[in-house]
Short mmCIF file of C-alpha atoms in Angstrom, two decimals:
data_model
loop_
_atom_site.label_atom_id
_atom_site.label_comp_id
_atom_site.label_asym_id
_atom_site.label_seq_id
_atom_site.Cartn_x
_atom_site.Cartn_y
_atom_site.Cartn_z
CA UNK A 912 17.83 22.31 7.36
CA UNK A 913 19.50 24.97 5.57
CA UNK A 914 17.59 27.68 7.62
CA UNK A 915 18.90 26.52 10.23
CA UNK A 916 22.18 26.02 9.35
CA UNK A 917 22.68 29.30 7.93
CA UNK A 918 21.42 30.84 10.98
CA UNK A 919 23.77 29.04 13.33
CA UNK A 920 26.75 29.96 11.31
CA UNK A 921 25.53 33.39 11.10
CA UNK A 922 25.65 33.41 15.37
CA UNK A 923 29.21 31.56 15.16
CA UNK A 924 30.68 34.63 12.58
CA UNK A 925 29.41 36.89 14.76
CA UNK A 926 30.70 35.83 18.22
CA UNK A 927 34.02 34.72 16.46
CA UNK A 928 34.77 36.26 13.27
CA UNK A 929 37.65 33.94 11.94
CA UNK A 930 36.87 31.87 9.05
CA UNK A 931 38.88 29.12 10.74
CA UNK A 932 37.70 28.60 13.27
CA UNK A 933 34.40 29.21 11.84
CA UNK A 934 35.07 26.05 9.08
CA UNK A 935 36.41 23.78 12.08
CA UNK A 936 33.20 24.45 14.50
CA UNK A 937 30.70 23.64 11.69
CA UNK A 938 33.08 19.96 10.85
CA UNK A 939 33.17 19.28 14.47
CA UNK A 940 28.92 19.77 14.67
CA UNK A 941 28.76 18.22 11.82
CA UNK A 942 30.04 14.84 13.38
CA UNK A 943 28.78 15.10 16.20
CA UNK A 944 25.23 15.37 14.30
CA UNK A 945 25.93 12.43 12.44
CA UNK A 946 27.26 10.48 15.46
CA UNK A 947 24.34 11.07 17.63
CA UNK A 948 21.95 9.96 14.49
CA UNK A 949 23.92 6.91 14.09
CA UNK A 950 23.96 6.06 17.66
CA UNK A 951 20.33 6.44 17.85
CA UNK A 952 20.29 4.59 14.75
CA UNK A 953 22.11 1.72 15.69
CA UNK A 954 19.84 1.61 19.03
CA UNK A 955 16.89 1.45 17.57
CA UNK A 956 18.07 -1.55 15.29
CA UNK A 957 19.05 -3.99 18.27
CA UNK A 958 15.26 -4.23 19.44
CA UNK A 959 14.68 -7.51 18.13
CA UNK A 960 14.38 -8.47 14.12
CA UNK A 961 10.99 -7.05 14.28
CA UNK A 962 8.24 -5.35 16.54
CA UNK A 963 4.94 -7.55 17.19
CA UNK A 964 1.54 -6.39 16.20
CA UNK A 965 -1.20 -5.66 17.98
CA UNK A 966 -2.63 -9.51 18.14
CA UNK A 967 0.42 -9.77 20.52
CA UNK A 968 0.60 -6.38 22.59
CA UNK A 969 -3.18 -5.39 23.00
CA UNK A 970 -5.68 -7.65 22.38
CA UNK A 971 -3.91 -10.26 25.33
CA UNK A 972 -5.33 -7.49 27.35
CA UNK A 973 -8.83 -6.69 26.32
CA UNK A 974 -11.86 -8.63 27.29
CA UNK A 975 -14.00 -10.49 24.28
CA UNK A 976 -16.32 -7.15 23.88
CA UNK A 977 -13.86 -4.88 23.37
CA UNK A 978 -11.90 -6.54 21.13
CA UNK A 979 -14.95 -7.09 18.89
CA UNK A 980 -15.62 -2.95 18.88
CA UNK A 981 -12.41 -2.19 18.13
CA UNK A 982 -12.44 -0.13 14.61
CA UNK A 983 -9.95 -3.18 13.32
CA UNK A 984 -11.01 -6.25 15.07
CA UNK A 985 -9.08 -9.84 14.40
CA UNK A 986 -12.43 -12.08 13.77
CA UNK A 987 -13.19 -9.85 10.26
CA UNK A 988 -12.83 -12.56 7.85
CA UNK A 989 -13.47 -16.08 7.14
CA UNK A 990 -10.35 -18.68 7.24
CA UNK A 991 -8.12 -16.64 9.39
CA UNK A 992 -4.50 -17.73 9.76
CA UNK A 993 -0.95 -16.15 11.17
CA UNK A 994 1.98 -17.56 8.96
CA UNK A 995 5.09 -17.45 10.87
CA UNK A 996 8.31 -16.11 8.72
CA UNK A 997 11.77 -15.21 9.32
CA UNK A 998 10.35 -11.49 8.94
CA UNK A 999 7.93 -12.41 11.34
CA UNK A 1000 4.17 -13.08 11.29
CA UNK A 1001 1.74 -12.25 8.72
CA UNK A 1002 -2.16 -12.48 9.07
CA UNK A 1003 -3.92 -13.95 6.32
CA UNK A 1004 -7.65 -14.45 5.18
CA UNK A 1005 -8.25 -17.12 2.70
CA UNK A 1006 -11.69 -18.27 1.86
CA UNK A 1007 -14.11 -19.66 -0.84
CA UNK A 1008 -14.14 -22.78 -3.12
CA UNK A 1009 -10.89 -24.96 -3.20
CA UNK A 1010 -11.11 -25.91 -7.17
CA UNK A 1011 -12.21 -21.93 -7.67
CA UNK A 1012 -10.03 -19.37 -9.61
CA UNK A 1013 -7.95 -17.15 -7.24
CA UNK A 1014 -7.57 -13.40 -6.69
CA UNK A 1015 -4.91 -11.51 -4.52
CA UNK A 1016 -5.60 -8.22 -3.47
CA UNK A 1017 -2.60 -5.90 -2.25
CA UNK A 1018 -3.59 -2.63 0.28
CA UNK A 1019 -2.30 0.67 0.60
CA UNK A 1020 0.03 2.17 3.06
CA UNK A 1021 -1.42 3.15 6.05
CA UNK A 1022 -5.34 1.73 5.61
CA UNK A 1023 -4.94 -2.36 5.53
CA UNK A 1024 -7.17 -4.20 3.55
CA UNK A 1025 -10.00 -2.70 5.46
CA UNK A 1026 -10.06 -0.84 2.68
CA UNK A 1027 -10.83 -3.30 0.31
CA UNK A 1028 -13.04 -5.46 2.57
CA UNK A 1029 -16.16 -4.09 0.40
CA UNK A 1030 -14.89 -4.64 -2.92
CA UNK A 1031 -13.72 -8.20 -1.86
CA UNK A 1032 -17.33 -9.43 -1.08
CA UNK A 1033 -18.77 -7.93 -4.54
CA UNK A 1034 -16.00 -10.53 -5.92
CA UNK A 1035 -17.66 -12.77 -3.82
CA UNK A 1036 -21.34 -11.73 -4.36
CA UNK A 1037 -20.34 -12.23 -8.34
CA UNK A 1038 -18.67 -16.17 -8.09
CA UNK A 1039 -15.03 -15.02 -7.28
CA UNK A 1040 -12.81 -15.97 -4.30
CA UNK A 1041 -10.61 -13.58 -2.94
CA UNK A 1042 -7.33 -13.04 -1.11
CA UNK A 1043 -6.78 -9.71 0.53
CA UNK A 1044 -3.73 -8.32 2.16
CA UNK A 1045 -5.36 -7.33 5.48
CA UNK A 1046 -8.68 -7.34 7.04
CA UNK A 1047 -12.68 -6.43 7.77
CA UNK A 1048 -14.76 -7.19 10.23
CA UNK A 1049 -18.35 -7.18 8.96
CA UNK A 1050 -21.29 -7.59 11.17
CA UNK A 1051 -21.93 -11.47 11.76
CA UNK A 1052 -25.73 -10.97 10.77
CA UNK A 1053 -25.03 -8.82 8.00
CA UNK A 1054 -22.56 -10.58 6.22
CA UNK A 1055 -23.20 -10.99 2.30
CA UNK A 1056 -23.89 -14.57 1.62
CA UNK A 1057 -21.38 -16.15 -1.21
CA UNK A 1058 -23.31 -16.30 -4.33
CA UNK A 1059 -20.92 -18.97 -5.92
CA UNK A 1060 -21.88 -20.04 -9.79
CA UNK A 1061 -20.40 -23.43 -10.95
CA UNK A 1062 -17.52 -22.85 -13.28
CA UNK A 1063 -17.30 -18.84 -12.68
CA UNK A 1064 -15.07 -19.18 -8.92
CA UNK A 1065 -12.25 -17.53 -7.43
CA UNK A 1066 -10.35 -18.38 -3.79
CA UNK A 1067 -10.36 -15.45 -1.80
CA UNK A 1068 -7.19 -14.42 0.12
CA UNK A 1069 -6.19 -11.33 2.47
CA UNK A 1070 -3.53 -10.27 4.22
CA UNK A 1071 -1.94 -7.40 6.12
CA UNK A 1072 1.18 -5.46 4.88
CA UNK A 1073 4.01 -5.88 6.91
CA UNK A 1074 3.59 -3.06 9.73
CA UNK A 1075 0.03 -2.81 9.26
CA UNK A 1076 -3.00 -4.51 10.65
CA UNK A 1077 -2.89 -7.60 12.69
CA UNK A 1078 1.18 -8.18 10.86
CA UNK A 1079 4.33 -7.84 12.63
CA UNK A 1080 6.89 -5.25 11.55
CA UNK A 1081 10.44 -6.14 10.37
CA UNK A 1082 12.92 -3.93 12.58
CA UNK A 1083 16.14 -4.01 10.32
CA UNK A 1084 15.06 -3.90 6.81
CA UNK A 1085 14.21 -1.38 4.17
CA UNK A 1086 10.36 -1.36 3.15
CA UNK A 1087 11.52 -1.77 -0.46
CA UNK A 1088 9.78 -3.65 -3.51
CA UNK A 1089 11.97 -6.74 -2.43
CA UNK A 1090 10.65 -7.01 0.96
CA UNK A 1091 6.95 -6.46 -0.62
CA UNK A 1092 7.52 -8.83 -3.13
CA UNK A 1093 8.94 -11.46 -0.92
CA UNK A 1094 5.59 -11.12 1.42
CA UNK A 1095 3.44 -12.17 -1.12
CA UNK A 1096 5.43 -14.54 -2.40
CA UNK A 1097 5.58 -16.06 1.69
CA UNK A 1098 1.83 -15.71 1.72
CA UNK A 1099 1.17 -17.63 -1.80
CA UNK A 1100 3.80 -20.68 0.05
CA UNK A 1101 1.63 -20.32 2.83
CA UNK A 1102 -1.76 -21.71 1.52
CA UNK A 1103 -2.95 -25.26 1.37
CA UNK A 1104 -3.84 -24.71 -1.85
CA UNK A 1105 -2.00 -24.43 -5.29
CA UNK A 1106 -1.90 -20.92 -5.91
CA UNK A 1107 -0.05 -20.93 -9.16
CA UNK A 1108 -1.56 -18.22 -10.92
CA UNK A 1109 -4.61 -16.01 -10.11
CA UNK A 1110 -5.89 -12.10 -10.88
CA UNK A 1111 -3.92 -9.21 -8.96
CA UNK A 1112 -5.48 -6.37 -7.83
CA UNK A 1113 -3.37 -3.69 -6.25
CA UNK A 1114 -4.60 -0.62 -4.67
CA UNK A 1115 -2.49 2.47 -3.60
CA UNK A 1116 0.74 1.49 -2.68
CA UNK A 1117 -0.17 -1.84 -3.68
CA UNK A 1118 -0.61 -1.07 -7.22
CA UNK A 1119 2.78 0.21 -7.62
CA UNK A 1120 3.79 -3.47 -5.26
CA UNK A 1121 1.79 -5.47 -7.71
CA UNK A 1122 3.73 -3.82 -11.26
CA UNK A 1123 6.89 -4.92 -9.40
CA UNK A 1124 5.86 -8.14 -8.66
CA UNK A 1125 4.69 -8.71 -12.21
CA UNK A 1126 7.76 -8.02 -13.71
CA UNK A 1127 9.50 -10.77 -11.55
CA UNK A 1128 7.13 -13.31 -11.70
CA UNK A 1129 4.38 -12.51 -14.79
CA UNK A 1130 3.80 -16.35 -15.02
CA UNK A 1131 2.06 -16.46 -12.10
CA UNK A 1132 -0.33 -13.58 -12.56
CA UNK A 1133 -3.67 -13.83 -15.12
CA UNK A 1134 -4.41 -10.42 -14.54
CA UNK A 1135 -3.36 -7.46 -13.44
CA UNK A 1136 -5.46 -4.25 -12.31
CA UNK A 1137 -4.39 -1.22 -10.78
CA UNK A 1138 -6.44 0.78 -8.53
CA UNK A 1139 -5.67 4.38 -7.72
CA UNK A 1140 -2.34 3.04 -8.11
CA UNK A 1141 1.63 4.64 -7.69
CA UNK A 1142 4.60 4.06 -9.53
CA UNK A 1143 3.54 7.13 -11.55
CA UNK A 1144 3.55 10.03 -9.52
CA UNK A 1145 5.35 13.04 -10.86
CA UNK A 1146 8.45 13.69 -8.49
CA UNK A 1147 7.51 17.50 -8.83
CA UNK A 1148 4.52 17.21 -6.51
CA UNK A 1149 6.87 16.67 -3.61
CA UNK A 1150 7.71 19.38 -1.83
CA UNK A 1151 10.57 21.05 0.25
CA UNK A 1152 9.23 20.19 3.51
CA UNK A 1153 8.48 16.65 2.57
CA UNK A 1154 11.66 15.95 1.04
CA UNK A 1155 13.63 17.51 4.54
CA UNK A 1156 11.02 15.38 6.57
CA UNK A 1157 11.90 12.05 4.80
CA UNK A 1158 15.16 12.69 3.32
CA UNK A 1159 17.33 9.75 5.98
CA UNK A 1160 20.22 11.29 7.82
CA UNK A 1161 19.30 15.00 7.66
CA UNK A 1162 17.05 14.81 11.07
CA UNK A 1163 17.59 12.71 13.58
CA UNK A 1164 15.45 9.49 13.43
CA UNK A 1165 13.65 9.73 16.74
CA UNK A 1166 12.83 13.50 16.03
CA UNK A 1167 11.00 12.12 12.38
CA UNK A 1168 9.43 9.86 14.02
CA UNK A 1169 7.76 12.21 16.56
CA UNK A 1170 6.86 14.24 13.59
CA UNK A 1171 5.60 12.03 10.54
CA UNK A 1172 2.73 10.31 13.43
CA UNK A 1173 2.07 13.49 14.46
CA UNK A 1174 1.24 14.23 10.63
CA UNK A 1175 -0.43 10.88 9.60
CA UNK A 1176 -2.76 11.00 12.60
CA UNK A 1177 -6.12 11.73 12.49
CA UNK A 1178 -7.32 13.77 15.41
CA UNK A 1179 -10.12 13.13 17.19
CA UNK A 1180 -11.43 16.70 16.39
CA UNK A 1181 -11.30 17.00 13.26
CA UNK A 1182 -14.64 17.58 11.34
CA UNK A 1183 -15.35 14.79 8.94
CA UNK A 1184 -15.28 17.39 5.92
CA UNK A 1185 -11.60 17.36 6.17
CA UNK A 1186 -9.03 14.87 5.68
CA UNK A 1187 -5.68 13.75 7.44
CA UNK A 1188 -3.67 10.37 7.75
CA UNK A 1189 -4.14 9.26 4.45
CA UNK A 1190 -3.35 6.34 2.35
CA UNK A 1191 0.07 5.89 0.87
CA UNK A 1192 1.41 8.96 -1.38
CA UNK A 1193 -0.71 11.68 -0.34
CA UNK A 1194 2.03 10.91 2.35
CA UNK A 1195 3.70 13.57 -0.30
CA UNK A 1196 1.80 14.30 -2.59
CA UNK A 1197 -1.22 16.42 -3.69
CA UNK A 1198 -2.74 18.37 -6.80
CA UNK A 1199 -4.74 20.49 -4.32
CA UNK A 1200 -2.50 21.36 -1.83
CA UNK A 1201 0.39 24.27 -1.53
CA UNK A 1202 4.34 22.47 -2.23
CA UNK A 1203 2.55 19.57 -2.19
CA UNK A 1204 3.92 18.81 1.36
CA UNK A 1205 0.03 17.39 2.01
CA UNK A 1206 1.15 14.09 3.84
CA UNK A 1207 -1.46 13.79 6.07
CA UNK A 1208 -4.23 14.60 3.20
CA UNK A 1209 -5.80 12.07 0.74
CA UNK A 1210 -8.50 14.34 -0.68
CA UNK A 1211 -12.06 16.12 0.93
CA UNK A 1212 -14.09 13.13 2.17
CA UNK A 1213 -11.03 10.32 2.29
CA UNK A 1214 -10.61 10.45 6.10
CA UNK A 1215 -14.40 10.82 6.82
CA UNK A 1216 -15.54 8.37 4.21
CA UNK A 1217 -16.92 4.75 6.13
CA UNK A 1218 -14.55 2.23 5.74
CA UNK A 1219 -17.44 -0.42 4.98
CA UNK A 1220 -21.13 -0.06 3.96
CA UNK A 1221 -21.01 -2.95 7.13
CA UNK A 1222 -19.81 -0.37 9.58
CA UNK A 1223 -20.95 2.82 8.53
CA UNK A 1224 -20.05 4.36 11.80
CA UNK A 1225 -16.00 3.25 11.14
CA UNK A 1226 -13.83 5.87 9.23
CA UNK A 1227 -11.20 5.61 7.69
CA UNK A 1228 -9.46 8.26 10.35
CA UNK A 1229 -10.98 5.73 12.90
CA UNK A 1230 -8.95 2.94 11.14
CA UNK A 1231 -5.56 4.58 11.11
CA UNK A 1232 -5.67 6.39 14.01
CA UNK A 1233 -6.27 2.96 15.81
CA UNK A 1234 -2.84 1.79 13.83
CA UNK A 1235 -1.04 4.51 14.23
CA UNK A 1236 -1.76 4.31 18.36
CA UNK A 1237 -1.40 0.86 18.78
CA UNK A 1238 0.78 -0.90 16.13
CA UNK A 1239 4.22 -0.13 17.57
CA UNK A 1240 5.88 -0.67 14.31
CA UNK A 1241 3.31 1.18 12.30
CA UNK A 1242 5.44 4.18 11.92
CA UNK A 1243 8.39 3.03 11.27
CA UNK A 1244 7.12 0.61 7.88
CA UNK A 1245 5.22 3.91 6.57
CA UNK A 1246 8.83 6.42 7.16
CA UNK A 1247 10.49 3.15 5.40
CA UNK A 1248 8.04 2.69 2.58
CA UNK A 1249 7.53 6.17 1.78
CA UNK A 1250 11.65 6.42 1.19
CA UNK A 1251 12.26 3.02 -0.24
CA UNK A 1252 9.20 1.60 -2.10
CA UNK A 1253 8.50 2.29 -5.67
CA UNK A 1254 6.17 4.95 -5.25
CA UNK A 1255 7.30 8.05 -7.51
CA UNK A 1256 8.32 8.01 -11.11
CA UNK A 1257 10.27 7.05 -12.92
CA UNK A 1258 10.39 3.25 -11.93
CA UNK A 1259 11.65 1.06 -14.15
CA UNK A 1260 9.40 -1.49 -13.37
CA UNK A 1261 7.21 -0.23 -15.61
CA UNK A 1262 9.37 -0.11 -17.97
CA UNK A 1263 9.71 -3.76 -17.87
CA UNK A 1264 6.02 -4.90 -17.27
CA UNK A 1265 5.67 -2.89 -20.59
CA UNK A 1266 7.99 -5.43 -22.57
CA UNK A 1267 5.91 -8.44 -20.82
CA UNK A 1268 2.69 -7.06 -22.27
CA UNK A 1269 4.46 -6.78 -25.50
CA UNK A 1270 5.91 -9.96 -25.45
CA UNK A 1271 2.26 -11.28 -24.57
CA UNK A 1272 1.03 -9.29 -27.77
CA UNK A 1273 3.62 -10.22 -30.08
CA UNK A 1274 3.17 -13.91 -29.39
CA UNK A 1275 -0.69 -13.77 -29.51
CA UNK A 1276 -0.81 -12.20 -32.51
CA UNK A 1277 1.69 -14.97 -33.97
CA UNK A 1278 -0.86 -17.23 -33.23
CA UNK A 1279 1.58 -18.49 -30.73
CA UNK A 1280 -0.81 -18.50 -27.53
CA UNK A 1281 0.38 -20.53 -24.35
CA UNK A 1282 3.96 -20.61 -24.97
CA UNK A 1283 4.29 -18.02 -22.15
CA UNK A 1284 2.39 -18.31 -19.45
CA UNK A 1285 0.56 -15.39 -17.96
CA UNK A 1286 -0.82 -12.04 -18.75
CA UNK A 1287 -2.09 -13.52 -22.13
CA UNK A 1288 -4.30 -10.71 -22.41
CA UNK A 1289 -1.36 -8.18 -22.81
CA UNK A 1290 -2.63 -5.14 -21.27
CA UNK A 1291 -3.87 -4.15 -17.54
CA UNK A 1292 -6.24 -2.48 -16.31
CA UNK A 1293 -6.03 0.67 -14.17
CA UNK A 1294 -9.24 2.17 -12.08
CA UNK A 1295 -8.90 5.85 -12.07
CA UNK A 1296 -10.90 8.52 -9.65
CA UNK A 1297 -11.86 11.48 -11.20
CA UNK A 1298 -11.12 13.62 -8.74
CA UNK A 1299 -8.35 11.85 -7.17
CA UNK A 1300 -5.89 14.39 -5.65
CA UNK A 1301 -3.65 11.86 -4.58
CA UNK A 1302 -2.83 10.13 -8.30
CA UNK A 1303 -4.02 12.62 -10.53
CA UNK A 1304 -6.03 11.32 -13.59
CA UNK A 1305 -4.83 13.51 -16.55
CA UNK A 1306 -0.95 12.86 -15.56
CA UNK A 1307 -1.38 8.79 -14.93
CA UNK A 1308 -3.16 8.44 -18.21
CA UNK A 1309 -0.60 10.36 -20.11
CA UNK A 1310 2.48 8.51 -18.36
CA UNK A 1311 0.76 5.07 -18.41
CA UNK A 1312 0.38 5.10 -22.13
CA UNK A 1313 3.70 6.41 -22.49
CA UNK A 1314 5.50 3.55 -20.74
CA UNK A 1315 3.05 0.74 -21.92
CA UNK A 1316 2.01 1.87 -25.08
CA UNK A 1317 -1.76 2.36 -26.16
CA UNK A 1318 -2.32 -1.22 -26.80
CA UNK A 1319 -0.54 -2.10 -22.77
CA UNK A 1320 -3.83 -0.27 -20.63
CA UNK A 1321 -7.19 0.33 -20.53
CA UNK A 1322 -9.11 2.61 -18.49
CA UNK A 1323 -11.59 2.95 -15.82
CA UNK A 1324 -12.67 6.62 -14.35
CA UNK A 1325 -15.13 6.56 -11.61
CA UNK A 1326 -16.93 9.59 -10.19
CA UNK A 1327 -14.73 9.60 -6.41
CA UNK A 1328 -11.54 10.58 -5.03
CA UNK A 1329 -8.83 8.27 -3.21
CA UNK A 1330 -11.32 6.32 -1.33
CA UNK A 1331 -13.05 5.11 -4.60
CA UNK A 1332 -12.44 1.50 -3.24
CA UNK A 1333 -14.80 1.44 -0.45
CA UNK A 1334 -17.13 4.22 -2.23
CA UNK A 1335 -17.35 2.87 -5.20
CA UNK A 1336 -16.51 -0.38 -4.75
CA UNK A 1337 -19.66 -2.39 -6.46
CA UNK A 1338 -18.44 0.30 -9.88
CA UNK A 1339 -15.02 -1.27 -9.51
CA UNK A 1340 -16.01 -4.92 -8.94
CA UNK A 1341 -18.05 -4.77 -12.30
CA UNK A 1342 -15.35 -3.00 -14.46
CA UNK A 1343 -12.77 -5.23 -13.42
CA UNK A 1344 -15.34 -8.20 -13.91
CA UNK A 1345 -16.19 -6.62 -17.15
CA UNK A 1346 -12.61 -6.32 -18.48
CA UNK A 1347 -11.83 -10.20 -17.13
CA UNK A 1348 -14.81 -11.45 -19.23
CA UNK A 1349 -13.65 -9.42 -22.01
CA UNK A 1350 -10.28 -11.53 -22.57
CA UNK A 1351 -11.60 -14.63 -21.11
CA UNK A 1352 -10.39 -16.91 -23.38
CA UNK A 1353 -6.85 -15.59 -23.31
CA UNK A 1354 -6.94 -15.64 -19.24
CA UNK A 1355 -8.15 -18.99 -19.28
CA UNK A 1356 -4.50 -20.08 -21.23
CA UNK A 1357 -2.99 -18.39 -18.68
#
């Protein structure tokens, strides 16, 4: 903005020359600027309490065939439900064996759980039962069978984000860690099933949704591992343009709008060595590229990378381009997240999940196990890309054991960028598996 403004006040000295009246044009444009945002503002809020998803606008008005080709279909996972809220209505996957252990996944901010479709079947293929925020469809003839083992089982769960996937999108609330937290917590109420405490795995944006969830509620979680995750990133690798672009107030909301889709989607053009519409903060952030105003980037080979070893021939550009066309409310939940959810550090979230792992260490090592419940093992586990230039490996690991401690994390690098989770995700499945069975007996107090 200040270009600009400097330029118009430049015209107005020039055609008028008094400092008064110069002061007293720029106040009344001023106003004006803010009333017009305001009004816009205030429009766009009396649409309803929230915008449907696509389960309501488009698929009514495809035939059976289409529906099933599109790159997100609805049929994707087993025990498919909508749960109807105040914020309106969430889909959710839940499947696998009742008396089973549970796992929650949490997606990122502009791929659902597509994402994670992969990784939640090698839960599945290893005894575990999963719940996912969001969805994948999986060819019905090549789905992996469950591979169950008596005494080593998980429920499986998935849902969509609110303004992603198949969920609807609240019109009149901030995308903020409360909102977040209270969907999960509305999707736990939701099952038939006791879902008092199970592993969380957050990718993305949901890592940084998961940290702030345990801190609230740490009784409820066993685990906690963080994939790719934010919370962490280092406010310097946001730059100018980015912080104009989502800064509310300074452009009007219609005209950011036009712009951040026009950034976040993928165009059909593109070659599939490059990468645009990205997951969560490459929305502002990136090692790699110049002011790190890359919003649209999540790293060579994210876009083009196949959202599923099932559907080889679906991208991840495929995914969100679909979302960002026909989700109506798609937009406006990624503008909202990227300025109101914990994404960029410092957060003091982390801050507090660090004095629940210590609290969990201190008692365990008083021989004092089971007096708290949850997190017993007193330390999480984050999954790190090598050559991630969305959360950058050298600066998470220094910042993580700075706010947890050496004794709060552990550490996974995998050979991969950003899109680790559906490239790598059998390498994921067994470190996470790996660092479960490791503090088994102080999960199973949990």
């Amino acid at each position: 903005m200040a270009p600009l403004a400097d330029l118009s006040f430049g015209l107005i000295e020039l055609r008028l020359g008094n400092p008064r009246i110069m002061l007293l044009t720029a106040i009344v444009a001023a106003v004006a600027w803010m009333s017009v945002s305001l009004i816009l503002r205030r429009r766009e809020k009396t649409g309803g309490r929230f915008v449907p998803s696509p389960g309501k606008t488009l698929l009514p008005e495809l035939q059976e065939q289409e529906a099933e080709d599109l790159p997100y279909p609805l049929d994707a996972l087993p025990g498919g439900r909508d749960v109807i809220t105040p914020y309106g209505s969430i889909r959710v996957y839940e499947w696998g064996p009742e008396g089973g252990e549970r796992v929650l996944f949490v997606h990122g901010i502009s791929t659902p759980v597509v994402s994670l479709g992969d990784l939640g079947h090698e839960f599945a293929n290893k005894g575990y039962r999963v719940m996912l925020f969001g969805n994948l469809r999986s060819p019905r003839s090549s789905k992996p069978k469950d591979q169950h083992q008596k005494g080593d089982l998980l429920t499986d769960s998935v849902i969509d984000l609110f303004g992603r996937g198949y969920s609807d999108a609240p019109n009149d609330l901030d995308y903020d860690a409360r909102l977040y937290v209270t969907q999960i917590l509305l999707v736990l109420a939701s099952s038939k099933l006791p879902w008092t405490t199970f592993h969380l795995i957050g990718y993305s944006l949901g890592g940084c949704l998961s940290v702030s969830f345990t801190r609230y509620f740490p009784h409820l979680v066993r685990s906690l591992t963080l994939v790719a995750s934010g919370g962490l990133i280092r406010p310097y690798h946001v730059g100018w343009q980015s912080r104009l672009l989502y800064s509310s107030g300074l452009i009007p909301e219609f005209l950011v709008k036009m712009l951040v889709r026009k950034r976040i989607r993928p165009k059909h053009e593109q070659p599939h060595s490059t990468a645009s519409g990205a997951d969560i903060m490459s929305a502002e952030t990136t090692k790699r590229l110049p002011n790190g105003d890359g919003d649209s980037n999540g790293g060579d080979g994210f876009d083009s990378a196949a959202i599923s070893k099932f559907r080889p021939d679906i991208t991840v550009a495929s995914v969100v381009r679909w979302q960002v066309d026909h989700h109506k409310g798609f937009v406006t939940a990624f503008l909202s997240t990227i300025r109101n959810a914990p994404i960029y550090a410092p957060q003091d979230d982390w801050k507090n999940l660090a004095m629940v792992l210590e609290t969990r260490r201190r008692l365990e090592h008083g021989n004092k196990p089971g007096s708290v419940k949850g997190m017993h093992a007193g330390k999480i586990l984050m999954v790190l890309g090598d050559d991630d230039p969305v959360i950058v490996k050298d600066e998470v690991i220094e910042d993580a054991e700075q706010v947890l401690g050496l004794e709060g994390v552990e550490f996974a690098i995998l050979p991969g960028g950003h899109e680790i989770p559906f490239t790598m995700s059998s390498g994921i499945a067994n470190a996470i598996d790996g660092f479960w069975h490791k503090f088994q007996d102080k999960l199973v107090e949990s």
